[in-house]
Each structure stands twice: as structure tokens, then as C-alpha cells.
Amino acid sequence: MSGGLSFMAMPGTTQLDPALIPVQVSAEVIPVIDFAPFLHGDATAKAQVVRQIGAACRDTGFFYVINHGVPAELVAQVYAQAKRFFALPAAQKAEIAIENSPCHRGWFRLGGENLDPVRQTQGGDLKEGIKIGRDLPATHPLVLAQTPLHGPNQWPSLPGFREVMQTYFAAMEGLGRELLHAFALALGIPETYFDTWLNTPMTTLGPLHYPPQTGRITEAQIGAGAHTDYGCLTMLAQDDAGGLQVRGKSGAWLAARPIPGAFVINIGDMMERWTNGVFASNAHRVVNTSGRERYSIPFFFDPDFSAPVECLPTCLPPGEAPKYAPTTAGKHLLDKINASFDYSNFN
Ligand code: OGA
Ligand code: NI
């Protein structure tokens, strides 16, 4: 971290620690990939998309997808519902507080998550959010078996909220399955390889609200502290405020600028582990210096709780041992969540 004199003056009253300023590295770009040929094209067109996705996953682990098939109107509705919820008085939001949920669903307050507890020692991320998962009734076998992270959602009493979120949830789950098909082909395994572990996938829709950050900003508290994602695959819609930064191969922080209609796709730790490090789970962070509210909609796509996560057959060079011990998707996620949410201790 750097001293006060070198802080950069931003519009308004904001001063940014130079360590938080993204740079342009011409050799490092986050590619924009047109997904339509994968969904609807012929074999040659599909293979071309697979190559692009494979290259991005091996490089920074980040890419944009456009023409992904999720209607812009639906994404707009999710933003509208999320904004309505976040605008409620805290007491009303607290009616669905995540602390009340046995399965990590509901609202978490500003600072309730700390994605970089090493640098952010004074408080958590400058964001609030909602965790929405697969809405399982008490009678579902996985709930009856008391599987951690499985159970019902907590819904706010806002007309239309639940319907919009559930429609989006289904659409993004469909896209996640297609992306995993592309990943499998990019890894040289059968297209449907991962489908075996997608019976009751642990998918989470997590709308976020970042208030504007002003004053002197250091790595000690930003919108989302530097972190890697925990799971397999994240699909993010971000509004036009900007502020998402991705760590490139060179170690430089790159701005992941908003592209209307695109999702930012990234690999998480579980996929890095599953691929023995062939696919990269890279650090990213959010600094909202836009001077206004920022909203984003991450969707985390993870397989079944029981999915074995151990080195894929095509990811082990001859004569080498796997870099990671085998685990399961459920165990991997629980370890990560317990480390970053202040209230939680799932086991
Ligand atoms: C996350 C994340 C980025 C954003 O939730 O893991 O990195 O733009 N979000 O909100
Ligand atoms: Ni993230």
C-alpha cells in the first residue's frame, strides 16, 4: 500500500490508492466470445468457439460471452427487482436475513461478506447482496438428509420478485450447462462429461448492490476485496458503472469494462482444481469509483454436492502426480464459504 501523497484524485472527493488503479496491458485482453455458433452453428463453427473458450480458460480464466441466448429483457427485470429490494429499509430487508437461514439463503448486509480478509481487516466488502439458490422443499431427499446448503429460499414480500428470479435462475442454469459442454470439449473429454454431476446442481443467483465509494480508498476496504471465486463457473451481469478488475497473467490489474448485453464468465477454484490447474481461477475485485450506485448479478454454477472433484483424465501429464487432493464439490464450497462469511459455520 502507498502513502497519502501519491493518492490519485478522482472525480468528486474520491482519492484512489495507486494500487487500486487498473492498467492497460496491450498483450492482455479479456476476449469477447460470440456463443451463438456453439448453440446453433455447424460442427466447424462450434469447434471454433470451443477453441476460443479453451484459450481464455487457460489464460486469465475470464472472457465475455455475447449472443448467449438469455433475453436482455429478463436481465433488465432482474436488475429492477434487485434495486427494489435493496432500496427497502434495512429492517424490512432483515426479514430475510441470511443469518435466519440454515442453508445460506437471503440478504446479507453491507460488510457481511469479506472476500479479502487478509487486506480488509477493518470491515468487509462495501456491498450488500442476496443469495438465491435452488428452492428445495423440506420433503426433498437432499433436505431430509440434511445436506448442507440445500433447502428453501427466503423470499421478500415484493410482488413479482420471486417469479423473475426463478425465471432467470432457470435461464442461467441452462447457459451454465452449455458452457460446461464447451469446457468439456476444450478439455478433450466427452461433451456431456460433467452432466453426470448436474442432477441437483448447486447454482446460486446473488444480486449485489455497491454504494458509491468516496474519500480515500485503499485496499483496506473496497466494494469486493480481491478474491478468486470458489466454484466451477461464474456468469456475471454488471451494469454500466464499471469497477470490476481482473488480475492478468502479468500480475497487472485489468479493467473488465462493462459491455452491454454481455456476461463476464470466469473460472472458479473448483474448476481449477478439477482440471489440475489447466484452467485458471484468477483474482478479481471491485472498486466502485463511479460516484453512483453499482448493481451486478453474479450467477455461480456448481455441480451436485456429491460430485467428486479430482484431476480429470486429460489434465494429468504423463509421469506427474495431481496437484490437489481429491475432494467433493460440497466439501470444497463449505470450506470456502466458512472462510468468508462472518456469521457462518456450516459443516
Ligand atoms: C463475486 C464477484 C463481481 C461484481 O461476486 O464473486 O466477483 O462485479 N462479483 O460484482
Ligand atoms: Ni468473484
Coordinates of C-alpha atoms and ligand atoms in Angstrom, one line a residue:
M1 CA 0.0 0.0 0.0
S2 CA 1.2 3.5 -0.7
G3 CA 1.5 6.8 1.2
G4 CA -1.0 9.7 1.1
L5 CA 0.8 11.9 -1.3
S6 CA 0.6 9.6 -4.2
F7 CA -3.1 9.0 -4.0
M8 CA -4.9 9.8 -7.2
A9 CA -7.6 12.4 -7.2
M10 CA -10.8 11.0 -8.8
P11 CA -13.9 13.0 -9.8
G12 CA -15.6 14.5 -6.7
T13 CA -13.9 13.8 -3.4
T14 CA -12.5 10.4 -4.1
Q15 CA -8.8 9.7 -3.9
L16 CA -7.7 6.3 -5.0
D17 CA -4.6 4.4 -3.8
P18 CA -2.5 3.8 -6.9
A19 CA -2.6 0.1 -6.1
L20 CA -6.3 0.2 -7.0
I21 CA -5.9 1.8 -10.4
P22 CA -6.3 -0.7 -13.4
V23 CA -3.8 -0.5 -16.2
Q24 CA -3.9 -1.2 -19.9
V25 CA -1.7 -4.0 -21.0
S26 CA -1.9 -4.4 -24.7
A27 CA -0.9 -8.0 -24.7
E28 CA -3.6 -8.8 -22.1
V29 CA -7.2 -8.6 -23.2
I30 CA -10.3 -10.3 -21.9
P31 CA -11.7 -11.8 -25.1
V32 CA -15.3 -11.3 -26.2
I33 CA -16.7 -14.6 -27.5
D34 CA -19.8 -15.0 -29.6
F35 CA -21.6 -18.0 -28.2
A36 CA -24.3 -18.3 -30.9
P37 CA -22.2 -20.6 -33.2
F38 CA -21.8 -23.0 -30.3
L39 CA -25.5 -23.1 -29.6
H40 CA -26.7 -23.1 -33.2
G41 CA -23.8 -23.5 -35.6
D42 CA -22.4 -26.4 -37.5
A43 CA -19.5 -28.6 -36.2
T44 CA -16.8 -26.3 -37.6
A45 CA -18.3 -23.2 -36.1
K46 CA -18.8 -25.0 -32.8
A47 CA -15.2 -26.2 -32.7
Q48 CA -14.0 -22.6 -33.3
V49 CA -15.9 -21.4 -30.2
V50 CA -14.6 -24.3 -28.1
R51 CA -11.0 -23.2 -29.1
Q52 CA -11.6 -19.6 -28.1
I53 CA -13.1 -20.6 -24.8
G54 CA -10.4 -23.1 -24.1
A55 CA -7.7 -20.5 -24.8
A56 CA -9.4 -18.0 -22.4
C57 CA -9.8 -20.5 -19.7
R58 CA -6.2 -21.5 -19.9
D59 CA -5.1 -17.8 -19.9
T60 CA -6.8 -15.4 -17.5
G61 CA -9.8 -17.6 -16.9
F62 CA -12.0 -14.7 -17.9
F63 CA -14.0 -14.0 -21.0
Y64 CA -17.1 -12.2 -22.1
V65 CA -20.0 -14.1 -23.9
I66 CA -22.4 -12.3 -26.2
N67 CA -25.3 -13.9 -28.1
H68 CA -25.7 -16.3 -25.2
G69 CA -29.5 -16.6 -25.6
V70 CA -30.6 -15.1 -22.3
P71 CA -33.0 -12.3 -23.2
A72 CA -31.9 -8.7 -22.4
E73 CA -35.4 -8.0 -21.1
L74 CA -35.1 -10.7 -18.5
V75 CA -31.8 -9.4 -17.3
A76 CA -33.4 -5.9 -17.0
Q77 CA -36.2 -7.3 -14.9
V78 CA -33.7 -8.9 -12.5
Y79 CA -31.9 -5.6 -12.1
A80 CA -35.3 -3.9 -11.5
Q81 CA -36.3 -6.4 -8.8
A82 CA -32.9 -6.3 -7.1
K83 CA -33.0 -2.5 -7.0
R84 CA -36.4 -2.5 -5.4
F85 CA -35.3 -4.9 -2.8
F86 CA -32.0 -3.1 -2.0
A87 CA -34.0 0.2 -1.7
L88 CA -36.1 -1.2 1.2
P89 CA -35.4 0.0 4.7
A90 CA -32.9 -2.3 6.5
A91 CA -35.5 -3.6 8.9
Q92 CA -37.5 -4.9 6.0
K93 CA -34.5 -6.5 4.3
A94 CA -33.6 -8.1 7.6
E95 CA -36.9 -10.1 7.4
I96 CA -35.0 -12.4 5.1
A97 CA -31.6 -12.0 6.8
I98 CA -29.1 -14.8 5.8
E99 CA -28.5 -15.4 9.5
N100 CA -32.0 -16.8 9.7
S101 CA -31.4 -19.4 7.0
P102 CA -30.0 -22.9 7.7
C103 CA -28.8 -23.1 4.1
H104 CA -27.1 -19.8 3.3
R105 CA -30.1 -18.0 1.6
G106 CA -31.3 -14.5 2.0
W107 CA -30.0 -10.9 2.5
F108 CA -26.5 -10.1 3.8
R109 CA -25.8 -6.5 4.9
L110 CA -23.1 -4.2 3.8
G111 CA -19.8 -5.7 5.1
G112 CA -21.4 -9.1 5.7
E113 CA -19.1 -10.8 3.3
N114 CA -15.3 -10.2 3.3
L115 CA -13.7 -11.6 0.1
D116 CA -10.2 -10.4 1.2
P117 CA -10.0 -10.8 4.9
V118 CA -6.2 -10.5 4.8
R119 CA -6.2 -6.9 3.4
Q120 CA -9.6 -5.9 4.6
T121 CA -9.1 -6.1 8.4
Q122 CA -11.4 -3.2 9.4
G123 CA -14.6 -4.4 7.9
G124 CA -15.9 -6.5 5.0
D125 CA -16.8 -5.7 1.4
L126 CA -18.6 -2.5 0.7
K127 CA -21.6 -4.3 -0.8
E128 CA -24.8 -5.9 0.2
G129 CA -26.4 -8.9 -1.5
I130 CA -29.0 -11.6 -1.7
K131 CA -28.3 -15.4 -2.0
I132 CA -30.9 -17.3 -4.0
G133 CA -30.4 -21.0 -4.6
R134 CA -32.4 -23.9 -5.8
D135 CA -35.7 -23.7 -3.9
L136 CA -36.0 -27.1 -2.3
P137 CA -38.9 -28.1 -0.1
A138 CA -38.4 -29.7 3.3
T139 CA -39.5 -33.0 1.8
H140 CA -36.8 -33.2 -0.9
P141 CA -34.4 -36.1 -0.2
L142 CA -31.3 -33.9 0.0
V143 CA -33.0 -31.7 2.5
L144 CA -34.3 -34.7 4.5
A145 CA -30.7 -35.9 4.5
Q146 CA -29.7 -32.5 6.0
T147 CA -27.3 -31.9 3.1
P148 CA -25.6 -28.5 3.9
L149 CA -26.6 -25.6 1.6
H150 CA -29.8 -27.3 0.5
G151 CA -33.2 -26.1 1.4
P152 CA -35.8 -23.3 0.8
N153 CA -35.1 -19.7 -0.3
Q154 CA -36.2 -16.8 1.7
W155 CA -38.3 -14.5 -0.5
P156 CA -39.1 -10.9 0.2
S157 CA -42.7 -9.9 0.0
L158 CA -42.3 -7.9 -3.2
P159 CA -44.8 -8.8 -5.9
G160 CA -43.0 -10.4 -9.0
F161 CA -39.6 -10.7 -7.3
R162 CA -39.8 -14.5 -6.9
E163 CA -41.1 -15.1 -10.4
V164 CA -38.4 -13.0 -12.1
M165 CA -35.6 -14.5 -10.1
Q166 CA -36.8 -18.0 -10.7
T167 CA -37.2 -17.4 -14.5
Y168 CA -33.6 -16.0 -14.6
F169 CA -32.3 -18.9 -12.4
A170 CA -33.6 -21.4 -14.9
A171 CA -32.2 -19.5 -17.9
M172 CA -28.8 -19.1 -16.4
E173 CA -28.7 -22.8 -15.4
G174 CA -29.3 -23.6 -19.0
L175 CA -26.5 -21.4 -20.1
G176 CA -24.2 -22.9 -17.4
R177 CA -24.9 -26.4 -18.7
E178 CA -23.9 -25.3 -22.3
L179 CA -20.8 -23.6 -21.1
L180 CA -19.8 -26.8 -19.3
H181 CA -20.3 -28.7 -22.5
A182 CA -17.9 -26.2 -24.2
F183 CA -15.4 -26.7 -21.3
A184 CA -15.5 -30.4 -21.6
L185 CA -14.8 -30.3 -25.3
A186 CA -12.0 -27.8 -24.7
L187 CA -10.5 -30.3 -22.2
G188 CA -10.7 -33.1 -24.6
I189 CA -13.3 -35.1 -22.7
P190 CA -16.8 -36.0 -24.0
E191 CA -19.2 -33.0 -24.3
T192 CA -21.6 -34.4 -21.7
Y193 CA -18.9 -35.5 -19.2
F194 CA -20.0 -33.0 -16.5
D195 CA -23.7 -33.8 -16.9
T196 CA -23.4 -36.8 -14.7
W197 CA -22.8 -34.4 -11.8
L198 CA -25.6 -31.9 -12.7
N199 CA -28.6 -33.6 -11.3
T200 CA -29.3 -31.1 -8.5
P201 CA -26.5 -28.6 -9.2
M202 CA -25.6 -26.1 -6.5
T203 CA -26.4 -22.9 -8.5
T204 CA -26.6 -19.6 -6.8
L205 CA -28.0 -16.3 -8.0
G206 CA -26.6 -13.5 -6.0
P207 CA -27.6 -9.9 -6.9
L208 CA -25.3 -7.3 -5.4
H209 CA -25.5 -3.6 -4.6
Y210 CA -22.4 -1.5 -4.2
P211 CA -22.9 2.0 -2.8
P212 CA -20.6 4.7 -4.3
Q213 CA -17.3 4.8 -2.5
T214 CA -15.8 8.2 -1.9
G215 CA -13.0 9.7 0.2
R216 CA -9.7 8.0 0.4
I217 CA -9.9 4.4 -0.9
T218 CA -7.3 1.8 -0.1
E219 CA -7.1 -2.0 -0.3
A220 CA -8.2 -2.0 3.4
Q221 CA -11.8 -1.7 2.1
I222 CA -13.3 -1.8 -1.4
G223 CA -16.5 -2.9 -3.0
A224 CA -15.4 -6.5 -3.3
G225 CA -11.9 -7.4 -2.0
A226 CA -9.5 -9.3 -4.2
H227 CA -10.5 -12.9 -4.4
T228 CA -10.9 -15.9 -6.6
D229 CA -14.4 -17.5 -7.0
Y230 CA -15.0 -20.7 -5.1
G231 CA -16.9 -22.8 -7.6
C232 CA -16.8 -24.0 -11.1
L233 CA -18.1 -21.2 -13.2
T234 CA -19.4 -17.7 -12.6
M235 CA -21.6 -15.8 -15.1
L236 CA -21.9 -12.1 -14.2
A237 CA -24.1 -9.3 -15.5
Q238 CA -22.7 -5.9 -14.5
D239 CA -24.3 -2.5 -15.0
D240 CA -22.6 0.4 -16.7
A241 CA -20.9 1.8 -13.5
G242 CA -17.7 -0.1 -14.1
G243 CA -15.2 -1.0 -11.4
L244 CA -14.6 -4.7 -12.0
Q245 CA -10.9 -5.5 -12.2
V246 CA -9.2 -8.8 -13.2
R247 CA -5.7 -9.8 -12.5
G248 CA -3.9 -10.7 -15.7
K249 CA -1.2 -13.2 -16.2
S250 CA 1.4 -10.5 -15.8
G251 CA 0.0 -9.6 -12.4
A252 CA -1.4 -6.3 -13.7
W253 CA -5.0 -5.4 -12.8
L254 CA -7.1 -5.1 -15.9
A255 CA -10.4 -3.2 -16.2
A256 CA -13.2 -5.6 -17.1
R257 CA -15.2 -2.8 -18.7
P258 CA -19.0 -3.2 -18.9
I259 CA -20.2 -4.5 -22.3
P260 CA -24.0 -4.1 -22.8
G261 CA -25.7 -7.4 -23.1
A262 CA -22.6 -9.5 -22.4
F263 CA -21.9 -11.7 -19.4
V264 CA -18.5 -11.9 -17.8
I265 CA -17.6 -15.6 -17.5
N266 CA -14.9 -16.8 -15.2
I267 CA -13.4 -20.0 -13.9
G268 CA -13.5 -20.6 -10.1
D269 CA -11.3 -22.6 -7.8
M270 CA -13.3 -25.8 -8.1
M271 CA -12.7 -25.9 -11.8
E272 CA -9.1 -25.1 -11.4
R273 CA -8.8 -28.0 -9.0
W274 CA -10.8 -30.3 -11.2
T275 CA -8.6 -29.5 -14.2
N276 CA -5.4 -29.8 -12.2
G277 CA -4.6 -26.2 -12.9
V278 CA -5.1 -26.4 -16.6
F279 CA -8.0 -23.8 -16.3
A280 CA -7.1 -20.7 -14.3
S281 CA -9.1 -19.3 -11.4
N282 CA -7.9 -15.7 -11.3
A283 CA -8.2 -13.0 -8.8
H284 CA -10.6 -10.1 -9.4
R285 CA -12.0 -7.2 -7.3
V286 CA -14.5 -4.4 -7.5
V287 CA -13.8 -0.7 -6.7
N288 CA -16.9 1.5 -7.3
T289 CA -15.5 4.9 -8.0
S290 CA -18.3 5.8 -10.4
G291 CA -19.9 8.2 -7.8
R292 CA -23.2 6.3 -8.1
E293 CA -24.8 3.1 -7.0
R294 CA -23.5 0.0 -8.8
Y295 CA -25.5 -3.2 -9.3
S296 CA -24.3 -6.6 -10.5
I297 CA -25.8 -10.0 -10.8
P298 CA -23.4 -12.9 -10.4
F299 CA -24.6 -16.4 -11.0
F300 CA -22.5 -19.2 -9.5
F301 CA -22.8 -22.5 -11.3
D302 CA -21.6 -25.5 -9.3
P303 CA -22.3 -29.3 -9.7
D304 CA -24.0 -31.7 -7.3
F305 CA -23.0 -31.6 -3.6
S306 CA -21.6 -35.2 -4.0
A307 CA -19.7 -34.5 -7.2
P308 CA -16.1 -35.9 -6.9
V309 CA -13.6 -33.1 -7.7
E310 CA -10.4 -34.9 -8.7
C311 CA -8.0 -34.4 -11.6
L312 CA -9.8 -35.0 -14.9
P313 CA -8.3 -37.8 -17.0
T314 CA -7.0 -35.4 -19.7
C315 CA -5.4 -33.0 -17.3
L316 CA -2.6 -35.1 -15.9
P317 CA 0.7 -35.0 -17.8
P318 CA 2.4 -38.5 -18.0
G319 CA 4.5 -39.3 -15.0
E320 CA 3.1 -36.4 -12.9
A321 CA 1.0 -36.6 -9.7
P322 CA -2.1 -34.5 -9.4
K323 CA -1.5 -31.0 -7.8
Y324 CA -4.6 -31.3 -5.5
A325 CA -6.0 -33.9 -3.2
P326 CA -9.4 -35.2 -4.3
T327 CA -12.4 -33.6 -2.7
T328 CA -16.1 -33.2 -3.3
A329 CA -18.0 -30.2 -4.7
G330 CA -19.9 -29.8 -1.4
K331 CA -16.9 -30.0 0.9
H332 CA -14.9 -27.6 -1.3
L333 CA -17.7 -25.0 -1.2
L334 CA -18.3 -25.3 2.5
D335 CA -14.7 -24.7 3.3
K336 CA -14.7 -21.5 1.2
I337 CA -18.0 -20.1 2.5
N338 CA -17.0 -20.6 6.1
A339 CA -13.8 -18.6 5.5
S340 CA -15.6 -15.5 4.0
F341 CA -18.9 -15.0 5.7
D342 CA -18.8 -13.6 9.2
Y343 CA -21.9 -15.4 10.5
S344 CA -21.4 -18.8 9.0
N345 CA -20.1 -22.1 10.2
F346 CA -21.5 -24.9 8.1
N347 CA -20.4 -28.4 8.5
Ligands
OGA1 C1 -18.3 -12.0 -7.0 C2 -17.7 -11.0 -7.9 C3 -18.1 -9.1 -9.2 C4 -19.1 -8.0 -9.4 O1 -19.5 -11.9 -6.5 O2 -17.7 -13.1 -6.8 O3 -16.6 -11.1 -8.2 O4 -18.9 -7.2 -10.4 N1 -18.5 -10.0 -8.3 O5 -20.0 -7.8 -8.6
NI2 NI -15.9 -13.1 -7.8

